[in-house]
Amino acid sequence: MSSAPTLQSRRALYIGGLDPLVTEPVLRAAFIPFGPIAHIDIPMDYAAGTHKGFAFLEFSSGEDAQEAIYNMDGAELFGKS
């Protein structure tokens, strides 16, 4: 079994430390400059009525994902990085 990352894993990003005000349209607007986004998943905490503070974002290409990492790593969104 190969330990090389799959194509999908090179396109998908974990985005942590999200402010409760961050929504899918906000994430899309922040990351769309780096390339087409295939999918955004923001897991919800249904008991609290908010998201869990993290998201998964998948780009159409690995190069776009790498560009997003290079430009957004450590960036602030709604005052949180």
PDB file of N, CA, C and O in Angstrom:
ATOM      1  N   MET A   1       0.835  -1.176   0.000  1.00  0.00           N
ATOM      2  CA  MET A   1       0.000   0.000   0.000  1.00  0.00           C
ATOM      3  C   MET A   1       0.883   1.244   0.000  1.00  0.00           C
ATOM      4  O   MET A   1       1.788   1.379   0.794  1.00  0.00           O
ATOM      5  N   SER A   2       0.580   2.163  -0.872  1.00  0.00           N
ATOM      6  CA  SER A   2       1.379   3.371  -1.026  1.00  0.00           C
ATOM      7  C   SER A   2       1.014   4.394   0.042  1.00  0.00           C
ATOM      8  O   SER A   2      -0.132   4.537   0.436  1.00  0.00           O
ATOM      9  N   SER A   3       2.019   5.118   0.513  1.00  0.00           N
ATOM     10  CA  SER A   3       1.761   6.170   1.493  1.00  0.00           C
ATOM     11  C   SER A   3       1.635   7.535   0.825  1.00  0.00           C
ATOM     12  O   SER A   3       1.508   8.539   1.501  1.00  0.00           O
ATOM     13  N   ALA A   4       1.676   7.565  -0.528  1.00  0.00           N
ATOM     14  CA  ALA A   4       1.541   8.827  -1.244  1.00  0.00           C
ATOM     15  C   ALA A   4       0.122   9.364  -1.080  1.00  0.00           C
ATOM     16  O   ALA A   4      -0.840   8.608  -1.047  1.00  0.00           O
ATOM     17  N   PRO A   5      -0.022  10.694  -0.936  1.00  0.00           N
ATOM     18  CA  PRO A   5      -1.354  11.253  -0.774  1.00  0.00           C
ATOM     19  C   PRO A   5      -2.193  11.043  -2.025  1.00  0.00           C
ATOM     20  O   PRO A   5      -1.677  11.043  -3.135  1.00  0.00           O
ATOM     21  N   THR A   6      -3.480  10.850  -1.826  1.00  0.00           N
ATOM     22  CA  THR A   6      -4.371  10.690  -2.969  1.00  0.00           C
ATOM     23  C   THR A   6      -4.617  12.047  -3.596  1.00  0.00           C
ATOM     24  O   THR A   6      -4.383  13.085  -2.987  1.00  0.00           O
ATOM     25  N   LEU A   7      -5.128  12.033  -4.814  1.00  0.00           N
ATOM     26  CA  LEU A   7      -5.408  13.273  -5.519  1.00  0.00           C
ATOM     27  C   LEU A   7      -6.370  14.137  -4.716  1.00  0.00           C
ATOM     28  O   LEU A   7      -6.186  15.325  -4.576  1.00  0.00           O
ATOM     29  N   GLN A   8      -7.397  13.525  -4.141  1.00  0.00           N
ATOM     30  CA  GLN A   8      -8.387  14.278  -3.383  1.00  0.00           C
ATOM     31  C   GLN A   8      -7.748  14.940  -2.163  1.00  0.00           C
ATOM     32  O   GLN A   8      -8.044  16.090  -1.861  1.00  0.00           O
ATOM     33  N   SER A   9      -6.867  14.246  -1.458  1.00  0.00           N
ATOM     34  CA  SER A   9      -6.289  14.822  -0.246  1.00  0.00           C
ATOM     35  C   SER A   9      -5.387  16.012  -0.552  1.00  0.00           C
ATOM     36  O   SER A   9      -5.223  16.881   0.283  1.00  0.00           O
ATOM     37  N   ARG A  10      -4.831  16.069  -1.732  1.00  0.00           N
ATOM     38  CA  ARG A  10      -4.007  17.222  -2.101  1.00  0.00           C
ATOM     39  C   ARG A  10      -4.856  18.420  -2.496  1.00  0.00           C
ATOM     40  O   ARG A  10      -4.356  19.519  -2.590  1.00  0.00           O
ATOM     41  N   ARG A  11      -6.145  18.195  -2.721  1.00  0.00           N
ATOM     42  CA  ARG A  11      -7.048  19.277  -3.096  1.00  0.00           C
ATOM     43  C   ARG A  11      -7.870  19.766  -1.919  1.00  0.00           C
ATOM     44  O   ARG A  11      -8.489  20.810  -1.993  1.00  0.00           O
ATOM     45  N   ALA A  12      -7.926  18.998  -0.840  1.00  0.00           N
ATOM     46  CA  ALA A  12      -8.793  19.316   0.291  1.00  0.00           C
ATOM     47  C   ALA A  12      -8.002  19.987   1.408  1.00  0.00           C
ATOM     48  O   ALA A  12      -6.898  19.577   1.729  1.00  0.00           O
ATOM     49  N   LEU A  13      -8.597  21.010   1.999  1.00  0.00           N
ATOM     50  CA  LEU A  13      -7.967  21.751   3.089  1.00  0.00           C
ATOM     51  C   LEU A  13      -8.817  21.667   4.349  1.00  0.00           C
ATOM     52  O   LEU A  13     -10.049  21.705   4.268  1.00  0.00           O
ATOM     53  N   TYR A  14      -8.161  21.586   5.491  1.00  0.00           N
ATOM     54  CA  TYR A  14      -8.816  21.732   6.788  1.00  0.00           C
ATOM     55  C   TYR A  14      -8.631  23.183   7.187  1.00  0.00           C
ATOM     56  O   TYR A  14      -7.512  23.708   7.161  1.00  0.00           O
ATOM     57  N   ILE A  15      -9.711  23.851   7.550  1.00  0.00           N
ATOM     58  CA  ILE A  15      -9.653  25.243   7.962  1.00  0.00           C
ATOM     59  C   ILE A  15     -10.181  25.305   9.387  1.00  0.00           C
ATOM     60  O   ILE A  15     -11.366  25.047   9.631  1.00  0.00           O
ATOM     61  N   GLY A  16      -9.321  25.593  10.332  1.00  0.00           N
ATOM     62  CA  GLY A  16      -9.691  25.577  11.741  1.00  0.00           C
ATOM     63  C   GLY A  16      -9.758  26.958  12.348  1.00  0.00           C
ATOM     64  O   GLY A  16      -9.341  27.946  11.750  1.00  0.00           O
ATOM     65  N   GLY A  17     -10.274  27.014  13.583  1.00  0.00           N
ATOM     66  CA  GLY A  17     -10.341  28.267  14.326  1.00  0.00           C
ATOM     67  C   GLY A  17     -11.322  29.261  13.755  1.00  0.00           C
ATOM     68  O   GLY A  17     -11.098  30.466  13.843  1.00  0.00           O
ATOM     69  N   LEU A  18     -12.427  28.781  13.172  1.00  0.00           N
ATOM     70  CA  LEU A  18     -13.390  29.692  12.555  1.00  0.00           C
ATOM     71  C   LEU A  18     -14.265  30.385  13.599  1.00  0.00           C
ATOM     72  O   LEU A  18     -14.731  29.772  14.553  1.00  0.00           O
ATOM     73  N   ASP A  19     -14.466  31.653  13.399  1.00  0.00           N
ATOM     74  CA  ASP A  19     -15.382  32.427  14.217  1.00  0.00           C
ATOM     75  C   ASP A  19     -16.810  31.919  13.974  1.00  0.00           C
ATOM     76  O   ASP A  19     -17.133  31.490  12.862  1.00  0.00           O
ATOM     77  N   PRO A  20     -17.671  31.961  14.971  1.00  0.00           N
ATOM     78  CA  PRO A  20     -19.057  31.503  14.779  1.00  0.00           C
ATOM     79  C   PRO A  20     -19.810  32.249  13.676  1.00  0.00           C
ATOM     80  O   PRO A  20     -20.783  31.732  13.132  1.00  0.00           O
ATOM     81  N   LEU A  21     -19.374  33.460  13.325  1.00  0.00           N
ATOM     82  CA  LEU A  21     -20.051  34.224  12.275  1.00  0.00           C
ATOM     83  C   LEU A  21     -19.680  33.780  10.863  1.00  0.00           C
ATOM     84  O   LEU A  21     -20.318  34.189   9.898  1.00  0.00           O
ATOM     85  N   VAL A  22     -18.650  32.965  10.713  1.00  0.00           N
ATOM     86  CA  VAL A  22     -18.221  32.515   9.383  1.00  0.00           C
ATOM     87  C   VAL A  22     -19.250  31.532   8.831  1.00  0.00           C
ATOM     88  O   VAL A  22     -19.667  30.591   9.500  1.00  0.00           O
ATOM     89  N   THR A  23     -19.645  31.788   7.578  1.00  0.00           N
ATOM     90  CA  THR A  23     -20.613  30.943   6.877  1.00  0.00           C
ATOM     91  C   THR A  23     -19.985  30.407   5.597  1.00  0.00           C
ATOM     92  O   THR A  23     -18.885  30.826   5.209  1.00  0.00           O
ATOM     93  N   GLU A  24     -20.696  29.506   4.924  1.00  0.00           N
ATOM     94  CA  GLU A  24     -20.186  28.973   3.662  1.00  0.00           C
ATOM     95  C   GLU A  24     -19.938  30.076   2.632  1.00  0.00           C
ATOM     96  O   GLU A  24     -18.877  30.080   1.989  1.00  0.00           O
ATOM     97  N   PRO A  25     -20.856  31.032   2.441  1.00  0.00           N
ATOM     98  CA  PRO A  25     -20.560  32.111   1.478  1.00  0.00           C
ATOM     99  C   PRO A  25     -19.319  32.934   1.847  1.00  0.00           C
ATOM    100  O   PRO A  25     -18.578  33.369   0.966  1.00  0.00           O
ATOM    101  N   VAL A  26     -19.083  33.126   3.138  1.00  0.00           N
ATOM    102  CA  VAL A  26     -17.888  33.866   3.577  1.00  0.00           C
ATOM    103  C   VAL A  26     -16.629  33.084   3.212  1.00  0.00           C
ATOM    104  O   VAL A  26     -15.663  33.648   2.674  1.00  0.00           O
ATOM    105  N   LEU A  27     -16.621  31.779   3.483  1.00  0.00           N
ATOM    106  CA  LEU A  27     -15.460  30.947   3.126  1.00  0.00           C
ATOM    107  C   LEU A  27     -15.246  30.928   1.618  1.00  0.00           C
ATOM    108  O   LEU A  27     -14.121  31.027   1.140  1.00  0.00           O
ATOM    109  N   ARG A  28     -16.340  30.785   0.883  1.00  0.00           N
ATOM    110  CA  ARG A  28     -16.236  30.760  -0.582  1.00  0.00           C
ATOM    111  C   ARG A  28     -15.614  32.064  -1.087  1.00  0.00           C
ATOM    112  O   ARG A  28     -14.713  32.057  -1.920  1.00  0.00           O
ATOM    113  N   ALA A  29     -16.080  33.183  -0.568  1.00  0.00           N
ATOM    114  CA  ALA A  29     -15.548  34.484  -0.995  1.00  0.00           C
ATOM    115  C   ALA A  29     -14.068  34.640  -0.637  1.00  0.00           C
ATOM    116  O   ALA A  29     -13.303  35.232  -1.398  1.00  0.00           O
ATOM    117  N   ALA A  30     -13.668  34.099   0.510  1.00  0.00           N
ATOM    118  CA  ALA A  30     -12.273  34.218   0.937  1.00  0.00           C
ATOM    119  C   ALA A  30     -11.329  33.352   0.110  1.00  0.00           C
ATOM    120  O   ALA A  30     -10.173  33.713  -0.105  1.00  0.00           O
ATOM    121  N   PHE A  31     -11.821  32.187  -0.363  1.00  0.00           N
ATOM    122  CA  PHE A  31     -10.932  31.236  -1.036  1.00  0.00           C
ATOM    123  C   PHE A  31     -11.100  31.164  -2.551  1.00  0.00           C
ATOM    124  O   PHE A  31     -10.237  30.616  -3.232  1.00  0.00           O
ATOM    125  N   ILE A  32     -12.166  31.728  -3.110  1.00  0.00           N
ATOM    126  CA  ILE A  32     -12.387  31.641  -4.553  1.00  0.00           C
ATOM    127  C   ILE A  32     -11.288  32.330  -5.378  1.00  0.00           C
ATOM    128  O   ILE A  32     -11.032  31.913  -6.508  1.00  0.00           O
ATOM    129  N   PRO A  33     -10.592  33.354  -4.853  1.00  0.00           N
ATOM    130  CA  PRO A  33      -9.515  33.942  -5.662  1.00  0.00           C
ATOM    131  C   PRO A  33      -8.411  32.951  -6.048  1.00  0.00           C
ATOM    132  O   PRO A  33      -7.655  33.207  -6.987  1.00  0.00           O
ATOM    133  N   PHE A  34      -8.316  31.825  -5.348  1.00  0.00           N
ATOM    134  CA  PHE A  34      -7.237  30.875  -5.610  1.00  0.00           C
ATOM    135  C   PHE A  34      -7.626  29.788  -6.601  1.00  0.00           C
ATOM    136  O   PHE A  34      -6.782  29.006  -7.014  1.00  0.00           O
ATOM    137  N   GLY A  35      -8.909  29.714  -6.966  1.00  0.00           N
ATOM    138  CA  GLY A  35      -9.337  28.737  -7.959  1.00  0.00           C
ATOM    139  C   GLY A  35     -10.732  28.212  -7.667  1.00  0.00           C
ATOM    140  O   GLY A  35     -11.306  28.489  -6.608  1.00  0.00           O
ATOM    141  N   PRO A  36     -11.263  27.453  -8.624  1.00  0.00           N
ATOM    142  CA  PRO A  36     -12.615  26.897  -8.456  1.00  0.00           C
ATOM    143  C   PRO A  36     -12.710  25.973  -7.240  1.00  0.00           C
ATOM    144  O   PRO A  36     -11.844  25.128  -7.018  1.00  0.00           O
ATOM    145  N   ILE A  37     -13.760  26.146  -6.466  1.00  0.00           N
ATOM    146  CA  ILE A  37     -13.995  25.341  -5.274  1.00  0.00           C
ATOM    147  C   ILE A  37     -15.002  24.257  -5.613  1.00  0.00           C
ATOM    148  O   ILE A  37     -16.098  24.546  -6.101  1.00  0.00           O
ATOM    149  N   ALA A  38     -14.641  23.011  -5.350  1.00  0.00           N
ATOM    150  CA  ALA A  38     -15.516  21.878  -5.653  1.00  0.00           C
ATOM    151  C   ALA A  38     -16.534  21.650  -4.545  1.00  0.00           C
ATOM    152  O   ALA A  38     -17.691  21.310  -4.812  1.00  0.00           O
ATOM    153  N   HIS A  39     -16.128  21.844  -3.288  1.00  0.00           N
ATOM    154  CA  HIS A  39     -17.025  21.512  -2.176  1.00  0.00           C
ATOM    155  C   HIS A  39     -16.549  22.182  -0.894  1.00  0.00           C
ATOM    156  O   HIS A  39     -15.357  22.301  -0.654  1.00  0.00           O
ATOM    157  N   ILE A  40     -17.520  22.614  -0.076  1.00  0.00           N
ATOM    158  CA  ILE A  40     -17.240  23.140   1.261  1.00  0.00           C
ATOM    159  C   ILE A  40     -18.125  22.392   2.245  1.00  0.00           C
ATOM    160  O   ILE A  40     -19.330  22.257   2.021  1.00  0.00           O
ATOM    161  N   ASP A  41     -17.520  21.900   3.327  1.00  0.00           N
ATOM    162  CA  ASP A  41     -18.270  21.219   4.379  1.00  0.00           C
ATOM    163  C   ASP A  41     -17.939  21.891   5.706  1.00  0.00           C
ATOM    164  O   ASP A  41     -16.777  21.957   6.104  1.00  0.00           O
ATOM    165  N   ILE A  42     -18.974  22.421   6.371  1.00  0.00           N
ATOM    166  CA  ILE A  42     -18.808  23.035   7.682  1.00  0.00           C
ATOM    167  C   ILE A  42     -19.636  22.206   8.664  1.00  0.00           C
ATOM    168  O   ILE A  42     -20.855  22.365   8.738  1.00  0.00           O
ATOM    169  N   PRO A  43     -19.011  21.295   9.412  1.00  0.00           N
ATOM    170  CA  PRO A  43     -19.752  20.457  10.354  1.00  0.00           C
ATOM    171  C   PRO A  43     -20.484  21.295  11.408  1.00  0.00           C
ATOM    172  O   PRO A  43     -19.927  22.250  11.947  1.00  0.00           O
ATOM    173  N   MET A  44     -21.706  20.918  11.679  1.00  0.00           N
ATOM    174  CA  MET A  44     -22.554  21.659  12.605  1.00  0.00           C
ATOM    175  C   MET A  44     -22.624  20.995  13.973  1.00  0.00           C
ATOM    176  O   MET A  44     -22.591  19.778  14.085  1.00  0.00           O
ATOM    177  N   ASP A  45     -22.740  21.837  14.995  1.00  0.00           N
ATOM    178  CA  ASP A  45     -23.052  21.398  16.351  1.00  0.00           C
ATOM    179  C   ASP A  45     -24.532  21.718  16.537  1.00  0.00           C
ATOM    180  O   ASP A  45     -24.902  22.852  16.852  1.00  0.00           O
ATOM    181  N   TYR A  46     -25.365  20.742  16.274  1.00  0.00           N
ATOM    182  CA  TYR A  46     -26.804  20.990  16.280  1.00  0.00           C
ATOM    183  C   TYR A  46     -27.339  21.325  17.662  1.00  0.00           C
ATOM    184  O   TYR A  46     -28.323  22.057  17.781  1.00  0.00           O
ATOM    185  N   ALA A  47     -26.715  20.841  18.714  1.00  0.00           N
ATOM    186  CA  ALA A  47     -27.148  21.161  20.070  1.00  0.00           C
ATOM    187  C   ALA A  47     -26.947  22.652  20.361  1.00  0.00           C
ATOM    188  O   ALA A  47     -27.785  23.291  20.996  1.00  0.00           O
ATOM    189  N   ALA A  48     -25.831  23.198  19.885  1.00  0.00           N
ATOM    190  CA  ALA A  48     -25.529  24.608  20.115  1.00  0.00           C
ATOM    191  C   ALA A  48     -26.120  25.513  19.037  1.00  0.00           C
ATOM    192  O   ALA A  48     -26.245  26.717  19.228  1.00  0.00           O
ATOM    193  N   GLY A  49     -26.446  24.938  17.881  1.00  0.00           N
ATOM    194  CA  GLY A  49     -27.011  25.727  16.795  1.00  0.00           C
ATOM    195  C   GLY A  49     -25.988  26.486  15.972  1.00  0.00           C
ATOM    196  O   GLY A  49     -26.347  27.387  15.218  1.00  0.00           O
ATOM    197  N   THR A  50     -24.714  26.136  16.110  1.00  0.00           N
ATOM    198  CA  THR A  50     -23.648  26.783  15.347  1.00  0.00           C
ATOM    199  C   THR A  50     -22.747  25.714  14.739  1.00  0.00           C
ATOM    200  O   THR A  50     -22.890  24.535  15.032  1.00  0.00           O
ATOM    201  N   HIS A  51     -21.800  26.164  13.925  1.00  0.00           N
ATOM    202  CA  HIS A  51     -20.833  25.197  13.408  1.00  0.00           C
ATOM    203  C   HIS A  51     -19.794  24.897  14.483  1.00  0.00           C
ATOM    204  O   HIS A  51     -19.725  25.576  15.512  1.00  0.00           O
ATOM    205  N   LYS A  52     -19.000  23.862  14.239  1.00  0.00           N
ATOM    206  CA  LYS A  52     -18.035  23.394  15.240  1.00  0.00           C
ATOM    207  C   LYS A  52     -16.717  24.166  15.245  1.00  0.00           C
ATOM    208  O   LYS A  52     -15.806  23.826  15.980  1.00  0.00           O
ATOM    209  N   GLY A  53     -16.585  25.181  14.409  1.00  0.00           N
ATOM    210  CA  GLY A  53     -15.378  26.005  14.412  1.00  0.00           C
ATOM    211  C   GLY A  53     -14.324  25.577  13.418  1.00  0.00           C
ATOM    212  O   GLY A  53     -13.214  26.084  13.440  1.00  0.00           O
ATOM    213  N   PHE A  54     -14.676  24.651  12.525  1.00  0.00           N
ATOM    214  CA  PHE A  54     -13.741  24.243  11.475  1.00  0.00           C
ATOM    215  C   PHE A  54     -14.529  23.876  10.218  1.00  0.00           C
ATOM    216  O   PHE A  54     -15.743  23.730  10.263  1.00  0.00           O
ATOM    217  N   ALA A  55     -13.793  23.763   9.115  1.00  0.00           N
ATOM    218  CA  ALA A  55     -14.421  23.419   7.837  1.00  0.00           C
ATOM    219  C   ALA A  55     -13.431  22.641   6.986  1.00  0.00           C
ATOM    220  O   ALA A  55     -12.220  22.657   7.225  1.00  0.00           O
ATOM    221  N   PHE A  56     -13.967  21.966   5.990  1.00  0.00           N
ATOM    222  CA  PHE A  56     -13.175  21.305   4.962  1.00  0.00           C
ATOM    223  C   PHE A  56     -13.542  21.950   3.646  1.00  0.00           C
ATOM    224  O   PHE A  56     -14.719  22.115   3.336  1.00  0.00           O
ATOM    225  N   LEU A  57     -12.541  22.325   2.881  1.00  0.00           N
ATOM    226  CA  LEU A  57     -12.753  22.987   1.606  1.00  0.00           C
ATOM    227  C   LEU A  57     -11.966  22.226   0.552  1.00  0.00           C
ATOM    228  O   LEU A  57     -10.779  21.977   0.735  1.00  0.00           O
ATOM    229  N   GLU A  58     -12.618  21.849  -0.532  1.00  0.00           N
ATOM    230  CA  GLU A  58     -11.952  21.099  -1.598  1.00  0.00           C
ATOM    231  C   GLU A  58     -11.910  21.925  -2.868  1.00  0.00           C
ATOM    232  O   GLU A  58     -12.936  22.395  -3.355  1.00  0.00           O
ATOM    233  N   PHE A  59     -10.706  22.102  -3.395  1.00  0.00           N
ATOM    234  CA  PHE A  59     -10.513  22.789  -4.667  1.00  0.00           C
ATOM    235  C   PHE A  59     -10.594  21.792  -5.810  1.00  0.00           C
ATOM    236  O   PHE A  59     -10.466  20.588  -5.611  1.00  0.00           O
ATOM    237  N   SER A  60     -10.779  22.312  -7.016  1.00  0.00           N
ATOM    238  CA  SER A  60     -10.817  21.454  -8.199  1.00  0.00           C
ATOM    239  C   SER A  60      -9.435  20.920  -8.549  1.00  0.00           C
ATOM    240  O   SER A  60      -9.323  19.867  -9.163  1.00  0.00           O
ATOM    241  N   SER A  61      -8.388  21.644  -8.172  1.00  0.00           N
ATOM    242  CA  SER A  61      -7.030  21.172  -8.478  1.00  0.00           C
ATOM    243  C   SER A  61      -6.112  21.319  -7.271  1.00  0.00           C
ATOM    244  O   SER A  61      -6.308  22.194  -6.415  1.00  0.00           O
ATOM    245  N   GLY A  62      -5.107  20.475  -7.220  1.00  0.00           N
ATOM    246  CA  GLY A  62      -4.127  20.516  -6.147  1.00  0.00           C
ATOM    247  C   GLY A  62      -3.297  21.789  -6.161  1.00  0.00           C
ATOM    248  O   GLY A  62      -2.908  22.290  -5.108  1.00  0.00           O
ATOM    249  N   GLU A  63      -3.032  22.314  -7.349  1.00  0.00           N
ATOM    250  CA  GLU A  63      -2.251  23.547  -7.455  1.00  0.00           C
ATOM    251  C   GLU A  63      -2.990  24.714  -6.815  1.00  0.00           C
ATOM    252  O   GLU A  63      -2.389  25.555  -6.147  1.00  0.00           O
ATOM    253  N   ASP A  64      -4.318  24.764  -7.021  1.00  0.00           N
ATOM    254  CA  ASP A  64      -5.113  25.826  -6.408  1.00  0.00           C
ATOM    255  C   ASP A  64      -5.101  25.694  -4.889  1.00  0.00           C
ATOM    256  O   ASP A  64      -5.002  26.690  -4.173  1.00  0.00           O
ATOM    257  N   ALA A  65      -5.184  24.476  -4.391  1.00  0.00           N
ATOM    258  CA  ALA A  65      -5.149  24.247  -2.945  1.00  0.00           C
ATOM    259  C   ALA A  65      -3.813  24.708  -2.368  1.00  0.00           C
ATOM    260  O   ALA A  65      -3.771  25.353  -1.316  1.00  0.00           O
ATOM    261  N   GLN A  66      -2.719  24.406  -3.037  1.00  0.00           N
ATOM    262  CA  GLN A  66      -1.398  24.830  -2.565  1.00  0.00           C
ATOM    263  C   GLN A  66      -1.275  26.348  -2.560  1.00  0.00           C
ATOM    264  O   GLN A  66      -0.676  26.926  -1.646  1.00  0.00           O
ATOM    265  N   GLU A  67      -1.836  27.001  -3.569  1.00  0.00           N
ATOM    266  CA  GLU A  67      -1.806  28.463  -3.629  1.00  0.00           C
ATOM    267  C   GLU A  67      -2.602  29.057  -2.469  1.00  0.00           C
ATOM    268  O   GLU A  67      -2.181  30.032  -1.849  1.00  0.00           O
ATOM    269  N   ALA A  68      -3.739  28.456  -2.145  1.00  0.00           N
ATOM    270  CA  ALA A  68      -4.553  28.918  -1.023  1.00  0.00           C
ATOM    271  C   ALA A  68      -3.798  28.752   0.297  1.00  0.00           C
ATOM    272  O   ALA A  68      -3.814  29.652   1.144  1.00  0.00           O
ATOM    273  N   ILE A  69      -3.132  27.625   0.463  1.00  0.00           N
ATOM    274  CA  ILE A  69      -2.346  27.395   1.677  1.00  0.00           C
ATOM    275  C   ILE A  69      -1.244  28.446   1.801  1.00  0.00           C
ATOM    276  O   ILE A  69      -1.056  29.052   2.859  1.00  0.00           O
ATOM    277  N   TYR A  70      -0.540  28.685   0.712  1.00  0.00           N
ATOM    278  CA  TYR A  70       0.564  29.641   0.708  1.00  0.00           C
ATOM    279  C   TYR A  70       0.080  31.034   1.097  1.00  0.00           C
ATOM    280  O   TYR A  70       0.750  31.749   1.859  1.00  0.00           O
ATOM    281  N   ASN A  71      -1.085  31.433   0.590  1.00  0.00           N
ATOM    282  CA  ASN A  71      -1.582  32.786   0.810  1.00  0.00           C
ATOM    283  C   ASN A  71      -2.424  32.960   2.077  1.00  0.00           C
ATOM    284  O   ASN A  71      -2.474  34.047   2.635  1.00  0.00           O
ATOM    285  N   MET A  72      -3.104  31.905   2.523  1.00  0.00           N
ATOM    286  CA  MET A  72      -4.055  32.049   3.621  1.00  0.00           C
ATOM    287  C   MET A  72      -3.583  31.482   4.956  1.00  0.00           C
ATOM    288  O   MET A  72      -4.215  31.737   5.974  1.00  0.00           O
ATOM    289  N   ASP A  73      -2.495  30.738   4.981  1.00  0.00           N
ATOM    290  CA  ASP A  73      -2.009  30.172   6.234  1.00  0.00           C
ATOM    291  C   ASP A  73      -1.703  31.299   7.213  1.00  0.00           C
ATOM    292  O   ASP A  73      -0.884  32.173   6.948  1.00  0.00           O
ATOM    293  N   GLY A  74      -2.403  31.309   8.339  1.00  0.00           N
ATOM    294  CA  GLY A  74      -2.204  32.350   9.346  1.00  0.00           C
ATOM    295  C   GLY A  74      -3.030  33.599   9.124  1.00  0.00           C
ATOM    296  O   GLY A  74      -2.982  34.516   9.933  1.00  0.00           O
ATOM    297  N   ALA A  75      -3.808  33.649   8.034  1.00  0.00           N
ATOM    298  CA  ALA A  75      -4.636  34.821   7.745  1.00  0.00           C
ATOM    299  C   ALA A  75      -5.799  34.922   8.719  1.00  0.00           C
ATOM    300  O   ALA A  75      -6.258  33.904   9.261  1.00  0.00           O
ATOM    301  N   GLU A  76      -6.288  36.116   8.950  1.00  0.00           N
ATOM    302  CA  GLU A  76      -7.417  36.331   9.850  1.00  0.00           C
ATOM    303  C   GLU A  76      -8.714  36.419   9.062  1.00  0.00           C
ATOM    304  O   GLU A  76      -8.764  36.977   7.983  1.00  0.00           O
ATOM    305  N   LEU A  77      -9.763  35.854   9.660  1.00  0.00           N
ATOM    306  CA  LEU A  77     -11.102  35.930   9.106  1.00  0.00           C
ATOM    307  C   LEU A  77     -12.029  36.242  10.282  1.00  0.00           C
ATOM    308  O   LEU A  77     -12.093  35.456  11.236  1.00  0.00           O
ATOM    309  N   PHE A  78     -12.662  37.401  10.254  1.00  0.00           N
ATOM    310  CA  PHE A  78     -13.476  37.868  11.384  1.00  0.00           C
ATOM    311  C   PHE A  78     -12.645  37.949  12.665  1.00  0.00           C
ATOM    312  O   PHE A  78     -13.102  37.612  13.750  1.00  0.00           O
ATOM    313  N   GLY A  79     -11.392  38.368  12.526  1.00  0.00           N
ATOM    314  CA  GLY A  79     -10.547  38.594  13.689  1.00  0.00           C
ATOM    315  C   GLY A  79      -9.883  37.354  14.272  1.00  0.00           C
ATOM    316  O   GLY A  79      -9.199  37.439  15.283  1.00  0.00           O
ATOM    317  N   LYS A  80     -10.101  36.177  13.671  1.00  0.00           N
ATOM    318  CA  LYS A  80      -9.481  34.950  14.170  1.00  0.00           C
ATOM    319  C   LYS A  80      -8.571  34.399  13.091  1.00  0.00           C
ATOM    320  O   LYS A  80      -8.859  34.462  11.917  1.00  0.00           O
ATOM    321  N   SER A  81      -7.438  33.830  13.507  1.00  0.00           N
ATOM    322  CA  SER A  81      -6.516  33.235  12.532  1.00  0.00           C
ATOM    323  C   SER A  81      -6.403  31.744  12.741  1.00  0.00           C
ATOM    324  O   SER A  81      -6.745  31.210  13.746  1.00  0.00           O
TER     325      SER A  81
END
